[in-house]
PDB file of C-alpha atoms in Angstrom:
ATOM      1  CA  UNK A   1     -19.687  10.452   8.183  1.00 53.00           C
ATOM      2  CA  UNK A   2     -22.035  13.382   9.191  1.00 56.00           C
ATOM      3  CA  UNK A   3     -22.406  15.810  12.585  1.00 54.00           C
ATOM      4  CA  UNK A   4     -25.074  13.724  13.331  1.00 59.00           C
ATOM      5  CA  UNK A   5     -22.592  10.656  13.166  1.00 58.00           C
ATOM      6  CA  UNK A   6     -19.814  12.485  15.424  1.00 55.00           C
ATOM      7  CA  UNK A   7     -22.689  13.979  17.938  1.00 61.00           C
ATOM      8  CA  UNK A   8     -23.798  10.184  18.283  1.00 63.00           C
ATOM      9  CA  UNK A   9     -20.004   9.027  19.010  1.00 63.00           C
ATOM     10  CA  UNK A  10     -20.184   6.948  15.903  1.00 58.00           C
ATOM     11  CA  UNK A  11     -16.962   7.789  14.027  1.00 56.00           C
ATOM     12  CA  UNK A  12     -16.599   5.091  12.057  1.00 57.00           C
ATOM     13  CA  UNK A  13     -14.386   6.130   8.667  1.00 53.00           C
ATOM     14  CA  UNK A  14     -15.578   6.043   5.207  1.00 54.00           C
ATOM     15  CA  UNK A  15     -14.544   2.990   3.236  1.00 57.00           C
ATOM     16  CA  UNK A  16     -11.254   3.328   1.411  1.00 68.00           C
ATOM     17  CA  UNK A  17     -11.205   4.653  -2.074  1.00 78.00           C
ATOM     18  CA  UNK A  18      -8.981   1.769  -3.210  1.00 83.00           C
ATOM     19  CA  UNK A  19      -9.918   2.663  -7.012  1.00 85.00           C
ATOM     20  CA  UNK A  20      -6.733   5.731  -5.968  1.00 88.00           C
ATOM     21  CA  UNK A  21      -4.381   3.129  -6.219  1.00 89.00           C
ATOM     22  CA  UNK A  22      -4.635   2.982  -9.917  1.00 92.00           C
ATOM     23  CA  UNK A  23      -3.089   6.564  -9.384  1.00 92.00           C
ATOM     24  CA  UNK A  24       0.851   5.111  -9.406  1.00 93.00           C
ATOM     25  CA  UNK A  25       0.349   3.503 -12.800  1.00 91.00           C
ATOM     26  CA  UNK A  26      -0.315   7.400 -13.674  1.00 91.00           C
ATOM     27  CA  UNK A  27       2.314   8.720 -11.391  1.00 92.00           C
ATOM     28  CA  UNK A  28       4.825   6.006 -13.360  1.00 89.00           C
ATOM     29  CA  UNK A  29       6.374   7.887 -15.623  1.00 89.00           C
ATOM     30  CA  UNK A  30       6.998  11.386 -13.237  1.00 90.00           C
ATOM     31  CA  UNK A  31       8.480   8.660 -10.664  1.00 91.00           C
ATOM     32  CA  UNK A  32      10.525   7.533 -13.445  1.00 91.00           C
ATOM     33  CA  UNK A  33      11.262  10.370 -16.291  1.00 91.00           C
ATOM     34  CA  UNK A  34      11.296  13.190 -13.923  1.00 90.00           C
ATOM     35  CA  UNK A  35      12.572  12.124 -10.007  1.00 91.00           C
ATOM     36  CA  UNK A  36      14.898   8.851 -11.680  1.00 92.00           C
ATOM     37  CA  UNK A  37      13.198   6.343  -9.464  1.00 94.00           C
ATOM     38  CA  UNK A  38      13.417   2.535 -10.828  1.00 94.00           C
ATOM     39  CA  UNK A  39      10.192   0.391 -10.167  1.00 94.00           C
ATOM     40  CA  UNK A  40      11.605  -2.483  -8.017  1.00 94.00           C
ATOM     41  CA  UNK A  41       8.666  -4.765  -9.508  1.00 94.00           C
ATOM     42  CA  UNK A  42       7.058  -5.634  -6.239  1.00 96.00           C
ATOM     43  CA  UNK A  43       3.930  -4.189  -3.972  1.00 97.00           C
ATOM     44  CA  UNK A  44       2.758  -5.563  -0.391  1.00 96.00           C
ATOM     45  CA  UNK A  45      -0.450  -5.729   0.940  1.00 96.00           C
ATOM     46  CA  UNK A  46      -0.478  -5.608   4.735  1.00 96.00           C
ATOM     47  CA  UNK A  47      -3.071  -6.814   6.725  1.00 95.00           C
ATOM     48  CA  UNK A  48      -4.281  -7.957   9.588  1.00 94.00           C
ATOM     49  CA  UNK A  49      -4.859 -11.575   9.528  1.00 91.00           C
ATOM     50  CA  UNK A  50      -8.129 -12.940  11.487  1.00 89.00           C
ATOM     51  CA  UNK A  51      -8.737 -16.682  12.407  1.00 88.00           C
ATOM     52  CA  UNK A  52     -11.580 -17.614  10.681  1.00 87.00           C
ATOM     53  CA  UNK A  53     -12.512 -20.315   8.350  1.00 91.00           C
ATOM     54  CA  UNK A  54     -14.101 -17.396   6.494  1.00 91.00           C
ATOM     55  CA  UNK A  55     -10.944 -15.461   5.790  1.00 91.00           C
ATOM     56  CA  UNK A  56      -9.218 -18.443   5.078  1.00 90.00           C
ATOM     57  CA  UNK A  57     -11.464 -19.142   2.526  1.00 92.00           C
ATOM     58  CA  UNK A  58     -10.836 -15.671   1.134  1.00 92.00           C
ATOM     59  CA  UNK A  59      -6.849 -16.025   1.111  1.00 90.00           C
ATOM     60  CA  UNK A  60      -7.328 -18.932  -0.854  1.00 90.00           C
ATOM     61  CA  UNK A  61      -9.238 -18.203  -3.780  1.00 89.00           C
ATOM     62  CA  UNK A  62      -6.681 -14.916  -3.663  1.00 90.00           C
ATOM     63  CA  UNK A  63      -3.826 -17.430  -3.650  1.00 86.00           C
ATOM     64  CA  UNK A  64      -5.544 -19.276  -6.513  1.00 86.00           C
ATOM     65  CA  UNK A  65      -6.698 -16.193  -8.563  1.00 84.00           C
ATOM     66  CA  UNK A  66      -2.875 -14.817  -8.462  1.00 83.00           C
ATOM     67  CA  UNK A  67      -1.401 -18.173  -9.714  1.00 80.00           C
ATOM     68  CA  UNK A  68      -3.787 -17.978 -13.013  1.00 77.00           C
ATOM     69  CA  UNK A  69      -1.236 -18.056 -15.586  1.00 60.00           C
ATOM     70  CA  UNK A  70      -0.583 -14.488 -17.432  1.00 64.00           C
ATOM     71  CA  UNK A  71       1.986 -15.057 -20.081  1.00 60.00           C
ATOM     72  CA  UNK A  72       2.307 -11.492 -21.184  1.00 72.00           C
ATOM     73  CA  UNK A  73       2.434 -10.381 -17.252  1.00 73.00           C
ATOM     74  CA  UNK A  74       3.336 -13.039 -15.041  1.00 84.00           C
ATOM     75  CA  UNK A  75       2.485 -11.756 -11.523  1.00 88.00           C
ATOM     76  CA  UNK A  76       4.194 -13.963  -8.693  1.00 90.00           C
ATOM     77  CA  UNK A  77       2.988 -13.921  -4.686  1.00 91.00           C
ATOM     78  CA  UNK A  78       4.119 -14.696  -1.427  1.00 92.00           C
ATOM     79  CA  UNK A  79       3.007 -14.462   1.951  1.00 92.00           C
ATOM     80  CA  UNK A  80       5.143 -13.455   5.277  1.00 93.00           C
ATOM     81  CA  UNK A  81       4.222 -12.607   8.215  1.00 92.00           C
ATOM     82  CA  UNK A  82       6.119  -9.995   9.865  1.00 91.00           C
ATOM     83  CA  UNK A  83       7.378  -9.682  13.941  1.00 90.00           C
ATOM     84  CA  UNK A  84       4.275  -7.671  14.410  1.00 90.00           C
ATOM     85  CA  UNK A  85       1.649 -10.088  13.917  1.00 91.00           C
ATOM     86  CA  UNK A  86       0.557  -8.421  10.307  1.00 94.00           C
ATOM     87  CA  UNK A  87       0.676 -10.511   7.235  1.00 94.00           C
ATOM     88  CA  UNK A  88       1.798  -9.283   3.804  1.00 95.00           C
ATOM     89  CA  UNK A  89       1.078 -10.563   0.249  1.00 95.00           C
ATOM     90  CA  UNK A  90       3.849  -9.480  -1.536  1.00 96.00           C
ATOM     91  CA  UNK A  91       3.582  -9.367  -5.396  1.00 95.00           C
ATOM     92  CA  UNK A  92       6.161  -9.701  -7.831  1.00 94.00           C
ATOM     93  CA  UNK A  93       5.717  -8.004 -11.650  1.00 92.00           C
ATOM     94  CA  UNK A  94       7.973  -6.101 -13.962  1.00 90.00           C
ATOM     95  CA  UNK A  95       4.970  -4.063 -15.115  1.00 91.00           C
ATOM     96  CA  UNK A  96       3.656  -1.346 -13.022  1.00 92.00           C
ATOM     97  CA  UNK A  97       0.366  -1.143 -14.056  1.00 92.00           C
ATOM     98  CA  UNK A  98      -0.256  -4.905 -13.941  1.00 92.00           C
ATOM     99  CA  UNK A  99       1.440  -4.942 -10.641  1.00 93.00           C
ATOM    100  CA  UNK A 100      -1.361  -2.103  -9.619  1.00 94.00           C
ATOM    101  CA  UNK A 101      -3.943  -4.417 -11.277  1.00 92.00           C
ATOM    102  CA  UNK A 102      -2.927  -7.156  -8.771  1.00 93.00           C
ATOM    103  CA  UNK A 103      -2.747  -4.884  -5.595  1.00 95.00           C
ATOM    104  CA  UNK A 104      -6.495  -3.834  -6.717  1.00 94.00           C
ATOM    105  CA  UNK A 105      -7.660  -6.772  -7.194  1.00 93.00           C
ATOM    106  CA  UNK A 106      -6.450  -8.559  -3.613  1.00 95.00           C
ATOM    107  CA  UNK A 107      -7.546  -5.245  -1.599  1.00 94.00           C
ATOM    108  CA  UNK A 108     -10.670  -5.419  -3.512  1.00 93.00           C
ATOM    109  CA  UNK A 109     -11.111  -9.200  -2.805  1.00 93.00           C
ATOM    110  CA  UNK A 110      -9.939  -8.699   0.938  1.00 94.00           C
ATOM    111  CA  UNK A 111     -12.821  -5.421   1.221  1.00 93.00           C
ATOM    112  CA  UNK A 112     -15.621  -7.128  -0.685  1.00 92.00           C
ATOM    113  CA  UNK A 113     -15.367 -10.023   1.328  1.00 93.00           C
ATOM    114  CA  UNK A 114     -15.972  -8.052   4.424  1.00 92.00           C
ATOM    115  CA  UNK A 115     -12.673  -7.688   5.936  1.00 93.00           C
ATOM    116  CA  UNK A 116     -11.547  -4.088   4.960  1.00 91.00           C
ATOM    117  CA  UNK A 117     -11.163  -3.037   8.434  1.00 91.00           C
ATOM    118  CA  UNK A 118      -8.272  -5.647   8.552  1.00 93.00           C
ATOM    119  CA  UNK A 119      -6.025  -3.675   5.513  1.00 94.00           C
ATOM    120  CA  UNK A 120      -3.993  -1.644   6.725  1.00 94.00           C
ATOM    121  CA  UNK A 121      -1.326  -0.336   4.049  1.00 96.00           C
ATOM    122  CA  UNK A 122      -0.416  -0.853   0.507  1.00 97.00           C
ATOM    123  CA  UNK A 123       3.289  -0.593  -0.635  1.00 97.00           C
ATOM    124  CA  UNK A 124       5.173  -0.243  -3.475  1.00 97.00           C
ATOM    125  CA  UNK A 125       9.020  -0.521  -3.839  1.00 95.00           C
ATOM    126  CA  UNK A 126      11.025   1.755  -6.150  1.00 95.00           C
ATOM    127  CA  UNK A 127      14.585   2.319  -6.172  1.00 94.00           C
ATOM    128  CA  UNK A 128      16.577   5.686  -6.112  1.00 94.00           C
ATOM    129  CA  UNK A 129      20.197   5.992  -6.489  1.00 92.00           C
ATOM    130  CA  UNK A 130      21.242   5.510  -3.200  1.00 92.00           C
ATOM    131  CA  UNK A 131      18.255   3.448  -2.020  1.00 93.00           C
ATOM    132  CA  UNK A 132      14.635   2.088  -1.803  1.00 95.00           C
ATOM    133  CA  UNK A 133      11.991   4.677  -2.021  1.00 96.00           C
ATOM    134  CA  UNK A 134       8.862   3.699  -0.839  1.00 97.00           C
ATOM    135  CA  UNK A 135       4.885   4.462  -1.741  1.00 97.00           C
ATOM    136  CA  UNK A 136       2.446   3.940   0.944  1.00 97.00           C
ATOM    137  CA  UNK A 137      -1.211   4.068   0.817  1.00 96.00           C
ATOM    138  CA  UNK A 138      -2.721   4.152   3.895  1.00 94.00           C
ATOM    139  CA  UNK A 139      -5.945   2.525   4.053  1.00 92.00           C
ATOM    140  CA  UNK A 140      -7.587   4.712   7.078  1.00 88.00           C
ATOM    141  CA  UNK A 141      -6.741   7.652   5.621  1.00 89.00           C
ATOM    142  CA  UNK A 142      -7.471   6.750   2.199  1.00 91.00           C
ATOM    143  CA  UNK A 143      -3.561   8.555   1.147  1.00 94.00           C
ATOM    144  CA  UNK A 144      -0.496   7.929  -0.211  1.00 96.00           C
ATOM    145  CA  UNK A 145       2.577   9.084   1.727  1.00 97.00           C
ATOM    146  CA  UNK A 146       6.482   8.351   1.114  1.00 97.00           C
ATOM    147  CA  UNK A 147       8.712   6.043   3.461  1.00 97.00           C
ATOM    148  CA  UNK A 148      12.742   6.190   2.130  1.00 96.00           C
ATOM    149  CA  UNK A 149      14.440   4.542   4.835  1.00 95.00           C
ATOM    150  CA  UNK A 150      18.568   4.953   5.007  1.00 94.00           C
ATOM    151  CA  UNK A 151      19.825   2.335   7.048  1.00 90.00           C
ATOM    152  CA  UNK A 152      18.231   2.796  10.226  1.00 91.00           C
ATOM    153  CA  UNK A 153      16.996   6.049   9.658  1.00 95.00           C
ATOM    154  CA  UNK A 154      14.428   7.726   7.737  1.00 95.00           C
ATOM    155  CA  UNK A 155      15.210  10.666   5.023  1.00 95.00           C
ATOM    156  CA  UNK A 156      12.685  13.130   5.847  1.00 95.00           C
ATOM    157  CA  UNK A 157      14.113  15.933   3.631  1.00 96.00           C
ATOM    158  CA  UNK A 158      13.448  13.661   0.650  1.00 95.00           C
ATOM    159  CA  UNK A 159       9.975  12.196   1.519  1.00 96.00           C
ATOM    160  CA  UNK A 160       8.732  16.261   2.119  1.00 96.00           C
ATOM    161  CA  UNK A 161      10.452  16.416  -1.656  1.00 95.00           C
ATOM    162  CA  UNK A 162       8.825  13.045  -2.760  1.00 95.00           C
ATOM    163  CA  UNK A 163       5.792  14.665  -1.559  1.00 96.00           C
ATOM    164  CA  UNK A 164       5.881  17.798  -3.108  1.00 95.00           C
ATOM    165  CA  UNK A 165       6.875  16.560  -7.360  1.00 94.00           C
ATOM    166  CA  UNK A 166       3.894  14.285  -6.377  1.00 94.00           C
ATOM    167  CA  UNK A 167       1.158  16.044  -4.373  1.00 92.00           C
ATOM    168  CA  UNK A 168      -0.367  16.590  -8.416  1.00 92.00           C
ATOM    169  CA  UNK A 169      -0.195  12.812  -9.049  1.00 92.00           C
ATOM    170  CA  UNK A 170      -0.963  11.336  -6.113  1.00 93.00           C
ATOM    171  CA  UNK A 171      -3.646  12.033  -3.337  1.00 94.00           C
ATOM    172  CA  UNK A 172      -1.259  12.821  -0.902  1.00 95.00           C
ATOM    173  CA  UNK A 173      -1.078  12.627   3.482  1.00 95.00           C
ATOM    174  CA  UNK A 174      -0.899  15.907   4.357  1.00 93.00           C
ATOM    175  CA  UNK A 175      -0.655  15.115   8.154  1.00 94.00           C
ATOM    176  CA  UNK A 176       2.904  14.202   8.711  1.00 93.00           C
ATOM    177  CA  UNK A 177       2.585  12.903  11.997  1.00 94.00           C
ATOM    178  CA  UNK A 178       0.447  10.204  10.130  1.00 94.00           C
ATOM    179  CA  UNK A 179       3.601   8.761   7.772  1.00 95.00           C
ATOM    180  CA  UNK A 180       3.971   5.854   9.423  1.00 94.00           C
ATOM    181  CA  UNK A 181       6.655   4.002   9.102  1.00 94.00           C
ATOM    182  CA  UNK A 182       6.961   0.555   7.239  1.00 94.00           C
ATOM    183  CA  UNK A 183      10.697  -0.294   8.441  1.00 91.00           C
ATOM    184  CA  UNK A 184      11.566  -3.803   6.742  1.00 88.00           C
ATOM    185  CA  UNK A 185       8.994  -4.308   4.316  1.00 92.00           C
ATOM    186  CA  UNK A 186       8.874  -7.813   2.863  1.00 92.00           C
ATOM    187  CA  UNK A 187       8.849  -5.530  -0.766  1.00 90.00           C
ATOM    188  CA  UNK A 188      12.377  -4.373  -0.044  1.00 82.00           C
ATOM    189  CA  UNK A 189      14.118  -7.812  -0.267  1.00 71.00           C
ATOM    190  CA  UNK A 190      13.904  -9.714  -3.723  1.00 58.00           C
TER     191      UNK A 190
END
């Protein structure tokens, strides 16, 4: 998006750089080694669903690709749709990077069939000692940001923390007022 762009009122934002998500298999081992966070072995997509036959069409063949058999890296997935009106596809996988693989490939599927404006967020579950920590990346923004809910509050001393041993791992939110929060996430129950 150029001046021109803005001067003309068009300020529609650049496609999502969904290729950053490969950035947690990466971050992995500092969420692990270093902070002490377990991967939960899930990941939501969240999305907006639309009611078309074309859309359909694409959930399916998503639902289809995800059920090919992986015997080294089986990769289960389930749709719910939250109070909202959203949908999530949440995928199950003890292996991070396969469960980024998966992630990847539905966003990518979702995008290329000409529905990106209908992602909205990308989660993955981890768990800390005294709860689930949370990864966000925000398609709009194109950023990660950190969501550790505690009970019906958020820790905001720890995601500023989470932020800052990962600012060199991850491409990071740096507008807090854009953390949004993701309370009951279909990736924090089993």
């Amino acid at each position: 998006m150029g001046l021109f762009d803005i001067l003309r009122g068009e300020r529609t934002p650049p496609p999502a750089d969904l290729d950053a998500l490969f950035a947690i298999s990466t971050a992995a081992p500092t969420l692990t080694v270093n902070l002490g966070l377990r991967p939960s072995g899930r990941a939501g997509v969240c999305f907006k669903p639309v009611q078309m036959a074309q859309f359909d069409a694409v959930l399916a063949d998503l639902d289809q690709l995800l059920a090919m058999d992986d015997a080294e890296q089986p990769i289960t997935s389930r749709r719910v749709d939250d109070e909202l009106g959203f949908t999530w596809l949440v995928l199950s996988c003890d292996d991070v990077p396969a469960l980024v693989v998966a992630t990847h490939t539905v966003n990518r599927t979702i995008q290329d069939a000409g529905f990106g404006t209908q992602l909205l967020c990308s989660v993955f579950g981890f768990q800390a000692a005294d709860g689930p920590v949370l990864l966000v990346y925000s398609y709009k923004r194109g950023r990660f940001y950190p969501f550790i809910p505690r009970g019906e509050r958020r820790d905001s001393a720890a995601e500023l923390r989470l932020q800052a041993s990962l600012e060199h791992e991850l491409p990071m939110e740096p507008e807090l007022e854009r953390w949004y929060p993701v309370w009951d996430a279909p990736v924090l129950q089993g």
